[in-house]
Coordinates of C-alpha atoms in Angstrom, one line a residue:
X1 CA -2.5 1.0 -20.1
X2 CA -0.6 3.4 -22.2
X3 CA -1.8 7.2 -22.5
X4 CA -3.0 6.7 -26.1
X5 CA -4.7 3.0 -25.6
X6 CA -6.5 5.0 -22.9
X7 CA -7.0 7.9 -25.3
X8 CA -8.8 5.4 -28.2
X9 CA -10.9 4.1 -25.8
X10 CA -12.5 6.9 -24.9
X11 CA -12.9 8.2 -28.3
X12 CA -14.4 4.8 -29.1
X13 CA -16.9 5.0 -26.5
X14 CA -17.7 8.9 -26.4
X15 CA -18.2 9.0 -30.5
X16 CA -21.5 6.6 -30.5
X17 CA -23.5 8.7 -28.0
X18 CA -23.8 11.7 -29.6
X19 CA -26.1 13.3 -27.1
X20 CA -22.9 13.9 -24.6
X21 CA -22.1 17.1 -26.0
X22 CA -19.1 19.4 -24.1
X23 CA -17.1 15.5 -22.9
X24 CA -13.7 15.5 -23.9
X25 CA -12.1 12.3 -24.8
X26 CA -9.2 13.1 -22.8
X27 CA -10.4 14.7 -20.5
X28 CA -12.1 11.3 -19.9
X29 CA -8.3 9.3 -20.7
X30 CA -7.2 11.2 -18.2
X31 CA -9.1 10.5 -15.1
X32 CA -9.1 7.0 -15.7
X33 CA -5.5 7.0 -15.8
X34 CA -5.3 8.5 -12.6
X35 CA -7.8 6.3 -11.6
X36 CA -6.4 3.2 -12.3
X37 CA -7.2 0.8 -9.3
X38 CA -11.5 0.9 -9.2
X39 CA -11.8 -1.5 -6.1
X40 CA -9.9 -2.8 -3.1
X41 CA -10.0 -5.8 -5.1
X42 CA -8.3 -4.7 -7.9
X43 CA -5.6 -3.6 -5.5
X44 CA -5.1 -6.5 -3.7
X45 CA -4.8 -8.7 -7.0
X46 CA -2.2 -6.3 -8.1
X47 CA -0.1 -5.7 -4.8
X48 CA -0.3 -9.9 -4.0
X49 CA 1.5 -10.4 -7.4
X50 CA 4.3 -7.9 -6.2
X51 CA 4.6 -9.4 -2.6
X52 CA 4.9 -12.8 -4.6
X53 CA 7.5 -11.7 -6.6
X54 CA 9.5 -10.2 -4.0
X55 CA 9.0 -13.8 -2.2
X56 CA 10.7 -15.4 -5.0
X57 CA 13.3 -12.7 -5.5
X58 CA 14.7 -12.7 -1.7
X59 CA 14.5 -16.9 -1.9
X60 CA 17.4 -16.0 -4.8
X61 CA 19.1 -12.9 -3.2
X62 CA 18.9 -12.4 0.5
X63 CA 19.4 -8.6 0.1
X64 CA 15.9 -8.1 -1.6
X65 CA 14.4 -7.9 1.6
X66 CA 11.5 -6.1 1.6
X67 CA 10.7 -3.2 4.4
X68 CA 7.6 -1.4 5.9
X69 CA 7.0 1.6 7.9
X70 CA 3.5 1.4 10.4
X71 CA 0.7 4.2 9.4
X72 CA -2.0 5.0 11.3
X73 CA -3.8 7.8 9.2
X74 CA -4.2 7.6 5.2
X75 CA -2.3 11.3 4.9
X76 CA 1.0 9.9 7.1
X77 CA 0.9 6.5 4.3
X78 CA 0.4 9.0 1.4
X79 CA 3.3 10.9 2.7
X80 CA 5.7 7.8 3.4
X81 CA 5.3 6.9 -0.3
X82 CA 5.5 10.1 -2.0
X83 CA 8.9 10.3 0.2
X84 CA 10.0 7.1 -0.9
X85 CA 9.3 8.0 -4.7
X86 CA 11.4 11.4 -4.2
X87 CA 14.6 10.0 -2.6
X88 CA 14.8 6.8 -3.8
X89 CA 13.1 6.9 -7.1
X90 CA 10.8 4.0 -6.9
X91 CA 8.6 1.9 -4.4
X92 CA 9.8 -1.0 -5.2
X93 CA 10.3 -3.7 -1.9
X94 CA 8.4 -0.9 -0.1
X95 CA 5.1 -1.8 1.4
X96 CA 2.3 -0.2 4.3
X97 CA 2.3 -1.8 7.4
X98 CA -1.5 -1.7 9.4
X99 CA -0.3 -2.3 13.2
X100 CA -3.3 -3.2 15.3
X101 CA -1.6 -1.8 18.2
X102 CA -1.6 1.9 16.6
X103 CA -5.6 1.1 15.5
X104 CA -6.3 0.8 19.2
X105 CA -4.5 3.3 20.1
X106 CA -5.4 5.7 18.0
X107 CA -8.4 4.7 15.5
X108 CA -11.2 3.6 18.4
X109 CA -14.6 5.3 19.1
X110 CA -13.4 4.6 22.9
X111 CA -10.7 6.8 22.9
X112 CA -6.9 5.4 23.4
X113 CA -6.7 1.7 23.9
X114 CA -4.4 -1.0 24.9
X115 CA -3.4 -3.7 21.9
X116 CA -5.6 -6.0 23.5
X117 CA -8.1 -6.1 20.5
X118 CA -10.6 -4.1 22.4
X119 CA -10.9 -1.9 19.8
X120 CA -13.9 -2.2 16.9
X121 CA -12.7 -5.0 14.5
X122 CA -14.4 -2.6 11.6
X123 CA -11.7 0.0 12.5
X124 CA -8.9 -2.5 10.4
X125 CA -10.4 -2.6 7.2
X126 CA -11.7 1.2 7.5
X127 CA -8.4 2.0 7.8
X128 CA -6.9 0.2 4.9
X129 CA -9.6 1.5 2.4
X130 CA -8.4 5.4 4.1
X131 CA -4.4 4.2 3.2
X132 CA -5.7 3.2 -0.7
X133 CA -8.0 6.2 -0.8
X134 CA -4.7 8.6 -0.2
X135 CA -2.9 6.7 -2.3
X136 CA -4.7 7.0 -5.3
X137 CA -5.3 10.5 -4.6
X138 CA -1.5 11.1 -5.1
X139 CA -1.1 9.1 -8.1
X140 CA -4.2 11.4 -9.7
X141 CA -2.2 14.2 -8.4
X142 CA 1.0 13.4 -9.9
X143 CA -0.4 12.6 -12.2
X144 CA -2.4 15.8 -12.7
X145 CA 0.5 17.5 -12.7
X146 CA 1.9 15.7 -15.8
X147 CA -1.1 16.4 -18.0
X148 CA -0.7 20.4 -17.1
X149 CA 2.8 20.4 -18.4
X150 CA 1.7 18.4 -21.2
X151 CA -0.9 20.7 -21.9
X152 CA 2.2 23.6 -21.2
X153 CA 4.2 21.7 -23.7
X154 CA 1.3 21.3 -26.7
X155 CA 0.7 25.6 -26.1
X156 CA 4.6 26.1 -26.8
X157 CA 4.7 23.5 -30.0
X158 CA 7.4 21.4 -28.0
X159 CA 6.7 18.0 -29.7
X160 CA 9.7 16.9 -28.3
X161 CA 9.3 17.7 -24.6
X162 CA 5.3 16.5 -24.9
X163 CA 7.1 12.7 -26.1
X164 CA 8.8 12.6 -23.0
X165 CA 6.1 13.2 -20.9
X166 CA 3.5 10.8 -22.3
X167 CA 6.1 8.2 -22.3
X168 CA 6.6 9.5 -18.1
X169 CA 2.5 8.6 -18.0
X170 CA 3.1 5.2 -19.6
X171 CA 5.4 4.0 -17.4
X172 CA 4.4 5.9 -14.3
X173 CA 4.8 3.6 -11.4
X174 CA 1.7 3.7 -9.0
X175 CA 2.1 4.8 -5.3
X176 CA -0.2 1.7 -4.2
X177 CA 2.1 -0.8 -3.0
X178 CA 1.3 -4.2 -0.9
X179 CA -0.3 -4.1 3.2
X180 CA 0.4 -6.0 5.7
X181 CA -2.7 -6.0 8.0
X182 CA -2.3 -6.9 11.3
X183 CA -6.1 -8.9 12.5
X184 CA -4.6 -9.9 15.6
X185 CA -6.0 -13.2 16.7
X186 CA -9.2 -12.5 14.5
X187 CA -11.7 -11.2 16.6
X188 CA -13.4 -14.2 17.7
X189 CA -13.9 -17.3 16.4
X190 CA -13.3 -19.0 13.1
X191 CA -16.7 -17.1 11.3
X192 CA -15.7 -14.1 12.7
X193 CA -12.0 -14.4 11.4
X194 CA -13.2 -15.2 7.9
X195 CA -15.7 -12.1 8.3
X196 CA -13.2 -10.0 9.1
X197 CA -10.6 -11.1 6.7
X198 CA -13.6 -10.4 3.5
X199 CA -13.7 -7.5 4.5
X200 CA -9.8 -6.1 5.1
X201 CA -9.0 -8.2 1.6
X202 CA -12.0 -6.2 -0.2
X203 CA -10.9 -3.3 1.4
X204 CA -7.3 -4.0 -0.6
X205 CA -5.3 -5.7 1.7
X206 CA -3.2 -8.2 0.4
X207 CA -1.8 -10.0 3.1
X208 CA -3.1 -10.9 6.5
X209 CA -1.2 -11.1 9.9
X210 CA -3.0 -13.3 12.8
X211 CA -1.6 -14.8 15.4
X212 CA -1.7 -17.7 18.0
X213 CA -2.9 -16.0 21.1
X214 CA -6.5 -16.7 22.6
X215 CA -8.6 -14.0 20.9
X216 CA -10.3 -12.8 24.6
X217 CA -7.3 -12.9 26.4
X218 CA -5.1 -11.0 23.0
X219 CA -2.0 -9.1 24.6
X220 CA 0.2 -6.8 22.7
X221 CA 3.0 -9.0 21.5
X222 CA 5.5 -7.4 24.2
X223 CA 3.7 -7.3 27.5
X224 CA 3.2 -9.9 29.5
X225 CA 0.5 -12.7 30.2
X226 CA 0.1 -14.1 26.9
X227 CA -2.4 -17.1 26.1
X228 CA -1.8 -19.4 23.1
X229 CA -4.1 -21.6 21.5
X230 CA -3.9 -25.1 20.6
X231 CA -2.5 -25.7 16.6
X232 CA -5.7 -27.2 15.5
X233 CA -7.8 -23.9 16.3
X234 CA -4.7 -21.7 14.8
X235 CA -5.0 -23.9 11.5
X236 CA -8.8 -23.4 11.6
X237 CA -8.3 -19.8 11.5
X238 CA -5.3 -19.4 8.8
X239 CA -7.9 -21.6 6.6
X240 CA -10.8 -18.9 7.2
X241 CA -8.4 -16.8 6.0
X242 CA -7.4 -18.7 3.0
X243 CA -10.9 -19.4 2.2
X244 CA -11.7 -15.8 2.3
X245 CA -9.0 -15.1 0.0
X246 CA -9.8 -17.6 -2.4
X247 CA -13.9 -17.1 -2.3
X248 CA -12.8 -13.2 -3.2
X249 CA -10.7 -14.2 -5.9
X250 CA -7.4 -13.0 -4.4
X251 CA -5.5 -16.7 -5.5
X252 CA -1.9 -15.8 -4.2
X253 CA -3.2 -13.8 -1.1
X254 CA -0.3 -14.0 1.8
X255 CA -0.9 -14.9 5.5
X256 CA 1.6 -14.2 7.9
X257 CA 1.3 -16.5 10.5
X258 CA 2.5 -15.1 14.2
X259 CA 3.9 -16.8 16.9
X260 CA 3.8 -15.6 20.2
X261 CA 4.8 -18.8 21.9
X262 CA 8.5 -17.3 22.8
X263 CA 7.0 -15.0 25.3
X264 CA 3.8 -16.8 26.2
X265 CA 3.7 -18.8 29.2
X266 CA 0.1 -19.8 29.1
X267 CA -2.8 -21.8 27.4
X268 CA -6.6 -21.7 27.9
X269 CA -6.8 -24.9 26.6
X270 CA -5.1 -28.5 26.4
X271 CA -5.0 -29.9 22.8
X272 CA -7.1 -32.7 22.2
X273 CA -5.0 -35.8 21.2
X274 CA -5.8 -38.7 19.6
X275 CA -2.7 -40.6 19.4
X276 CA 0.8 -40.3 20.8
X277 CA 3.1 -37.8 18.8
X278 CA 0.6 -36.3 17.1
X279 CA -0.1 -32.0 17.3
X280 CA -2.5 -32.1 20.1
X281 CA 0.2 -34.2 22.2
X282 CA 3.0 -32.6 21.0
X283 CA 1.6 -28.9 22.0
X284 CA 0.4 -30.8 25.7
X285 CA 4.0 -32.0 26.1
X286 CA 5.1 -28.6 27.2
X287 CA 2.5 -28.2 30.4
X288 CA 4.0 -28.3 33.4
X289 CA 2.7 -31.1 35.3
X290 CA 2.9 -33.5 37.9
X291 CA 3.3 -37.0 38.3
X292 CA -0.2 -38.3 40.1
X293 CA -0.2 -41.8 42.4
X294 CA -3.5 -44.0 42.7
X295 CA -5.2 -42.0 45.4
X296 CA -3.8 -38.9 45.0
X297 CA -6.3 -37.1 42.6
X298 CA -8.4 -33.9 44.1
X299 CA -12.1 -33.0 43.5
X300 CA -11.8 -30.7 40.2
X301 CA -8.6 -32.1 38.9
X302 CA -7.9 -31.6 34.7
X303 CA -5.7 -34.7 34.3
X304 CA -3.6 -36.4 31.3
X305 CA -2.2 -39.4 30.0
X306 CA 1.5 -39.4 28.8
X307 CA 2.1 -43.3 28.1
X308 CA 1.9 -45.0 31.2
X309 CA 1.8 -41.6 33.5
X310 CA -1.4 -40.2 34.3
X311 CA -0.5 -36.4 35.2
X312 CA -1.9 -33.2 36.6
X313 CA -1.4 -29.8 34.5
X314 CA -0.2 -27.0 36.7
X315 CA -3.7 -24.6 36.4
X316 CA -4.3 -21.4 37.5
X317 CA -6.6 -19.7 39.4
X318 CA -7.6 -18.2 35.8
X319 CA -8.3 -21.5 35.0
X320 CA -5.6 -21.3 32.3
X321 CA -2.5 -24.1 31.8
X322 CA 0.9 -23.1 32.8
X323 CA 3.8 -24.5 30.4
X324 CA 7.5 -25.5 31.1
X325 CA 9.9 -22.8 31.6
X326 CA 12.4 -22.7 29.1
X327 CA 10.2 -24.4 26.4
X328 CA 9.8 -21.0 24.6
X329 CA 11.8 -21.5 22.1
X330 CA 10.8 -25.1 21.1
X331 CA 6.9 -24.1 20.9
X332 CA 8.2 -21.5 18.7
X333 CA 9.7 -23.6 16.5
X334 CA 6.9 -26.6 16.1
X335 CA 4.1 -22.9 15.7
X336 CA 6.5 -22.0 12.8
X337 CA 6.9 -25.9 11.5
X338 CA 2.7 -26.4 11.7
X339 CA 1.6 -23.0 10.7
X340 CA 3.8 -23.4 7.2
X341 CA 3.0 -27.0 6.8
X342 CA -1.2 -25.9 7.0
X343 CA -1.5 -22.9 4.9
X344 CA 0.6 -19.8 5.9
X345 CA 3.1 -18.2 3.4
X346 CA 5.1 -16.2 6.0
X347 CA 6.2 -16.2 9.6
X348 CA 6.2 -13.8 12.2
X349 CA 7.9 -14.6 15.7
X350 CA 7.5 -11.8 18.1
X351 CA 11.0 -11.8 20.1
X352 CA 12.3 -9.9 23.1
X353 CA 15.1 -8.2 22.2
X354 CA 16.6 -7.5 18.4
X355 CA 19.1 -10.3 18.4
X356 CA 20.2 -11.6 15.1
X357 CA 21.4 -14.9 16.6
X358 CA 18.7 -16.1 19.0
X359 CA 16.3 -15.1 15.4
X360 CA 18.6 -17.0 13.5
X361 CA 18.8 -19.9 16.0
X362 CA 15.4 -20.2 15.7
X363 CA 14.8 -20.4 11.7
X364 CA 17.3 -22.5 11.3
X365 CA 15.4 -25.4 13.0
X366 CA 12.1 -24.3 11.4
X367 CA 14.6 -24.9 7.9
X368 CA 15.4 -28.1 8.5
X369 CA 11.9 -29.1 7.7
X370 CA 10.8 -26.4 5.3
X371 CA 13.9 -24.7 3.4
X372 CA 12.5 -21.5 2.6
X373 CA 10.7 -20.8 5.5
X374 CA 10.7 -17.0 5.8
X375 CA 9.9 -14.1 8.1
X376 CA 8.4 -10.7 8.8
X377 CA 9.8 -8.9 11.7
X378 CA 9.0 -6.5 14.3
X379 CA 11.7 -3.6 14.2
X380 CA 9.8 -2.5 17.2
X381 CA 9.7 0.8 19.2
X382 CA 9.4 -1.9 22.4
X383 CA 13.2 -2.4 22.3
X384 CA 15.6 -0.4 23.3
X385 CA 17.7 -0.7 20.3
X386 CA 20.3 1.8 22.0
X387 CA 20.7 -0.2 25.1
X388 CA 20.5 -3.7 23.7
X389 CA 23.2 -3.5 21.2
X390 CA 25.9 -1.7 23.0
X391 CA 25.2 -4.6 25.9
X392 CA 25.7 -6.8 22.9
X393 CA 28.9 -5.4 22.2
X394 CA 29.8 -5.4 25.4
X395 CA 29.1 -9.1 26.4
X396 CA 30.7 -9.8 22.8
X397 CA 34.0 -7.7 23.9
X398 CA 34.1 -9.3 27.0
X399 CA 33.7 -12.7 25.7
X400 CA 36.5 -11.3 23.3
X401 CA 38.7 -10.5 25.9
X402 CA 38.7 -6.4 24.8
X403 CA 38.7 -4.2 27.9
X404 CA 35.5 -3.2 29.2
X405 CA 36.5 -1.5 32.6
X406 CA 35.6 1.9 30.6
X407 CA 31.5 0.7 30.9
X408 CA 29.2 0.5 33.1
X409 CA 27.0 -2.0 31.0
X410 CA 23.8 -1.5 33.3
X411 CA 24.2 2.7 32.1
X412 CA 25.5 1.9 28.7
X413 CA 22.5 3.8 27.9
X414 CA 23.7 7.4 29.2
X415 CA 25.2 10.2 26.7
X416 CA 28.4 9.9 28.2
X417 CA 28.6 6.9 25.8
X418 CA 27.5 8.1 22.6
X419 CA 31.0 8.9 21.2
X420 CA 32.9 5.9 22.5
X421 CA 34.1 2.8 20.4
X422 CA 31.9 0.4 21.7
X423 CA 28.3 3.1 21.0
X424 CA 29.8 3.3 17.0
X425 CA 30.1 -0.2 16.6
X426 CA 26.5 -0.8 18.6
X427 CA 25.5 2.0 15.9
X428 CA 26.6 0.4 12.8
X429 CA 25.6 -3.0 14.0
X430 CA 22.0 -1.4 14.4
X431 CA 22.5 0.4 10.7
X432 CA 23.4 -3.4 9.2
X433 CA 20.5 -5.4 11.3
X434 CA 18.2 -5.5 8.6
X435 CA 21.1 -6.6 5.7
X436 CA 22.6 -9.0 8.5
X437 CA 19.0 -10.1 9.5
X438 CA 17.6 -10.6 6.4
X439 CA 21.3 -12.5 5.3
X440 CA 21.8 -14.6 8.5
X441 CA 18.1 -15.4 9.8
X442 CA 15.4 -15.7 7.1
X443 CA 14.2 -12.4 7.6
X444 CA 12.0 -11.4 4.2
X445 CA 9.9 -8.3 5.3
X446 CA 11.4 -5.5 7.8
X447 CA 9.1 -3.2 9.5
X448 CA 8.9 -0.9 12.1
X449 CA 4.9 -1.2 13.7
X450 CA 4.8 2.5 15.5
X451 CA 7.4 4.4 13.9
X452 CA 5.0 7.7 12.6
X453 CA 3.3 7.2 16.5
X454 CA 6.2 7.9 17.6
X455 CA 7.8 10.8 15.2
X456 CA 4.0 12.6 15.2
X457 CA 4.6 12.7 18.9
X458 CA 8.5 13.9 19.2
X459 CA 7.4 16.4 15.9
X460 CA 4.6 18.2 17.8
X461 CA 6.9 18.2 20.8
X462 CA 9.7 20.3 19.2
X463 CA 6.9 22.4 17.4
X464 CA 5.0 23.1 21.0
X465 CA 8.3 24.3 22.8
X466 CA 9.3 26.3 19.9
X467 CA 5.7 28.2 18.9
X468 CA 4.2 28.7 22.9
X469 CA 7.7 29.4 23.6
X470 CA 10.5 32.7 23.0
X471 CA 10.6 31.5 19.3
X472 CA 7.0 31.8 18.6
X473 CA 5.9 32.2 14.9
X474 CA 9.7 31.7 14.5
X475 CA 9.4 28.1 15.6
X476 CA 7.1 27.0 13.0
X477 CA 9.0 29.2 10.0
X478 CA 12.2 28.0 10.9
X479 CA 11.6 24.6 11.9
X480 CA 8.9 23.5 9.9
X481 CA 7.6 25.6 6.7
X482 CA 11.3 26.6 5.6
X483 CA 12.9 23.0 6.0
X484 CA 9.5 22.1 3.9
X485 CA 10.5 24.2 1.2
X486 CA 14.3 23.8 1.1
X487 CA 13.8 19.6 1.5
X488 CA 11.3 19.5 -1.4
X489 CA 8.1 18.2 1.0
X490 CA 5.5 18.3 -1.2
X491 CA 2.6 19.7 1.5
X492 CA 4.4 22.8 1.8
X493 CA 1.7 23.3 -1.3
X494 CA -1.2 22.0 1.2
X495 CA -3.8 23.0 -0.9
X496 CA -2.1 21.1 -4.1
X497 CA -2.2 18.5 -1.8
X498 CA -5.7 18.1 -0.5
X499 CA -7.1 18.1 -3.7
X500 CA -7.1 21.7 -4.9
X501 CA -5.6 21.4 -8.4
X502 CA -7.5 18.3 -9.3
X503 CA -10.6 20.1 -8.5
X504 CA -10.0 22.9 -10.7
X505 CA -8.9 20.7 -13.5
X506 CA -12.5 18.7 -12.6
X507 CA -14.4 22.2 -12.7
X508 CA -13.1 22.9 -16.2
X509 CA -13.7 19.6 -17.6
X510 CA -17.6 20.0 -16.2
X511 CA -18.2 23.7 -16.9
X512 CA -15.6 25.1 -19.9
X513 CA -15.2 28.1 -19.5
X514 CA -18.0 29.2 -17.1
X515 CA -15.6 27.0 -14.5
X516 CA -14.6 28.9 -11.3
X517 CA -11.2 27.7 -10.4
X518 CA -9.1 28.4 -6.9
X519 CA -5.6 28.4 -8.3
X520 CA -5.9 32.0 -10.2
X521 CA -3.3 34.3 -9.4
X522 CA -4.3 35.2 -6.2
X523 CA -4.1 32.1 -4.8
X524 CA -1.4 32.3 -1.8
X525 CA 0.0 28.8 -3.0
X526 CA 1.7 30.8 -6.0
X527 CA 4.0 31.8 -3.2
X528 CA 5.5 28.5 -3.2
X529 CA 5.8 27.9 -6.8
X530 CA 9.1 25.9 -8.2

């Protein structure tokens, strides 16, 4: 909606009720322009339409992947996009991650928690209605700041300069951009999946993570003793989602559908089976089991039919279903094939190491039976990017025939390394994964689950050795508020930020004159101005 569309419509409305003395028609424009998304609805209708779009656009050009950054507070997304907006001068193919591992860890009533969806399941969609509500408040802010020089321009008579910023405010592009929001195996069963789901898509969120493990028994995607679930109870639950979706009005909502099967050893459950071939016996064809003679079964025994065998499933004192080893990879693949083939839009497979081959390996096979299968991937902080690819380029030198006697590849880890051949070209290997991941393996969304986790702790590391240390107030003045103001961070003006000049402008809209505003000359914010 353009500035004046906006403008006409409040004089339209404000004109016929005469009794409303002291409202200004753009005062009025104004805020709803910088109120532009009303719901979490409106949001998610308007960020599934970009995620769409960006689908299409990477199915034509491999290098519009897409990338993400994990946020566990409103402020730290806020931040993220304001940054991206400053440096790169637009959000486009730039979304929010929600990791349910940082919601446990940092967003439960019970303090810290493990990502084994202990946490409150409310705690998701809370958060993604804190992410929206910060990023609106930075469009109105930006925003706010616009219509001041506008108003600076108009007291001046520069006509000119007042042009180009109204036509800034028409094409102003939004900080809201798409979520991904991790509902880890959905809390429970099928109802309490589509509960859930209502309630993150109201909140805005346009596209849903869940995966395959058993919802009781969820681990975090890179520890051990993961439990899968039969494909017929995954399908049931990427339909609740769907359904919640399309009940809500959200038609092109996007499920990412997550395999943990790589990593998983385990089932609770085998998959009924009606006829040979089919999912149920297909998922069952991976137990390990044993052959069983007449006479040979035990009191208690879970048995199976495989054509003529009748066969005993290796179980656990846990009562849960060991698989093959080495079928990891082949689950994976028939998750990806089935989860596609019943609903999802997206596919997430949860890997041990960052390894563009053994990804790639694996999509092919899932694009010999759909072509455009495509996938969001864990950048995670669980590998050690630094040790894995120099090994890589080690094993690949020595494969190569290139010397190696120079590296110990168990310590390629240590410093000693850092300025040797084989750390730059593990370096610029890691700078190209996402270009060579996204070109070579399918992958469509890049994103890092616990990056600000992780730079909130190392940042209040530096700051506590510095401040409690010789440097004192010098460590918070050198290291923090002066880079803040040489870099440009826009909270160096914190009270700008929280809300402080949109109050004021608020105050004078509702009082006139009489308004008592906070950003008067005396306000210590003037210290920072330009």
């Amino acid at each position: 909606m353009s500035y004046r569309n906006t403008l006409e419509e409040a004089v339209s409305v404000i004109r016929v009720n005469a009794s409303w003395r002291g409202i200004s028609e753009e005062a009025v424009a104004r805020m709803r322009l910088q109120n532009r998304f009303r719901t979490g609805l409106d949001v998610a209708k308007y960020t599934a339409a970009i995620v769409r779009k960006d689908m299409a656009a990477y199915d034509q050009d491999s290098s519009k992947y897409t990338q993400s950054l994990g946020c566990w507070h409103g402020f730290i997304g806020q931040q993220k996009l304001i940054s991206i907006k400053k440096h790169l001068g637009s959000t486009d193919r730039c979304y929010l991650y929600l990791s349910g591992w940082m919601v446990a860890a940092l967003r439960s009533e019970f303090g810290p928690l493990p990502d084994q969806s202990m946490h409150e399941k409310t705690s998701v969609p809370a958060l993604v209605e804190e992410l929206y509500t910060f990023l609106r408040q930075a469009d109105a802010r930006e925003l706010g700041m616009i219509f001041t020089e506008i108003d600076k321009a108009r007291e001046r008579g520069d006509a000119a300069h007042e042009r180009r910023l109204l036509d800034s405010v028409d094409n102003y592009q939004t900080h809201i951009v798409p979520i991904i929001a991790d509902i880890d195996a959905g809390f429970g069963n099928t109802e309490a999946t589509y509960l859930l789901a209502k309630k993150v898509i109201e909140a805005g969120a346009c596209a849903l993570q869940i995966e395959n493990q058993v919802s009781d028994e969820k681990q975090c995607g890179h520890q051990d003793g993961k439990v899968t679930v039969p494909h017929e109870d995954f399908v049931a639950k990427i339909r609740a989602c769907r359904y919640a979706f399309l009940e809500l009005g959200i038609d092109d909502g996007i499920i990412v559908a997550r395999t943990d099967s790589l990593g998983a050893g385990l089932t609770k459950q085998i998959a009924f089976s009606v006829e040979e071939g089919d999912i149920g016996d297909l998922y069952n064809s991976f137990l390990d089991c044993e052959e069983v003679a007449d006479g040979e079964i035990s009191n208690g025994d879970v048995l199976i039919t495989r054509g003529s065998k009748i066969l005993r499933p290796k179980r656990l004192r846990s009562n849960l279903f060991q698989f093959r080893q080495g079928t990891g990879e082949d689950r994976c693949v028939l998750d990806c094939v089935n989860a596609l083939q019943n609903g999802a839009d997206l596919l997430w497979i949860e890997t041990e190491k960052p390894h563009v081959e053994q990804i790639a390996g694996m999509v092919d096979r899932v694009r010999k039976v759909i072509p455009n299968a495509k996938l969001v991937y864990n950048n995670s902080p669980s590998f050690n990017w630094t040790l894995n690819f120099r090994q890589q380029v080690f094993d690949a030198w020595l494969s190569q025939g290139k010397e190696v006697a120079a590296y110990d590849r168990a310590k390629l880890m240590s410093a000693d390394y850092d300025s040797s051949d084989l750390a730059l070209e593990a370096d610029e290997k890691i700078r190209t994964f996402q270009r060579d991941a996204a070109a070579r393996a399918g992958i469509f969304h890049h994103l890092i689950t616990l990056p600000t986790y992780h730079t909130a702790a190392l940042s209040t590391d530096n700051l506590a050795k510095e401040y409690f240390g010789e440097q004192a107030m010098l460590g918070y003045v050198a290291n923090v508020q002066r880079r803040e103001i040489r870099e440009g961070i826009a909270c160096v003006k914190h009270q700008n930020m929280a809300g402080s000049d949109l109050g004021d402008d608020h105050k004078e809209y509702f009082a006139g004159e009489a308004a008592l505003t906070a950003g008067g000359i005396h306000n210590t914010m003037n210290q920072f101005a330009g």
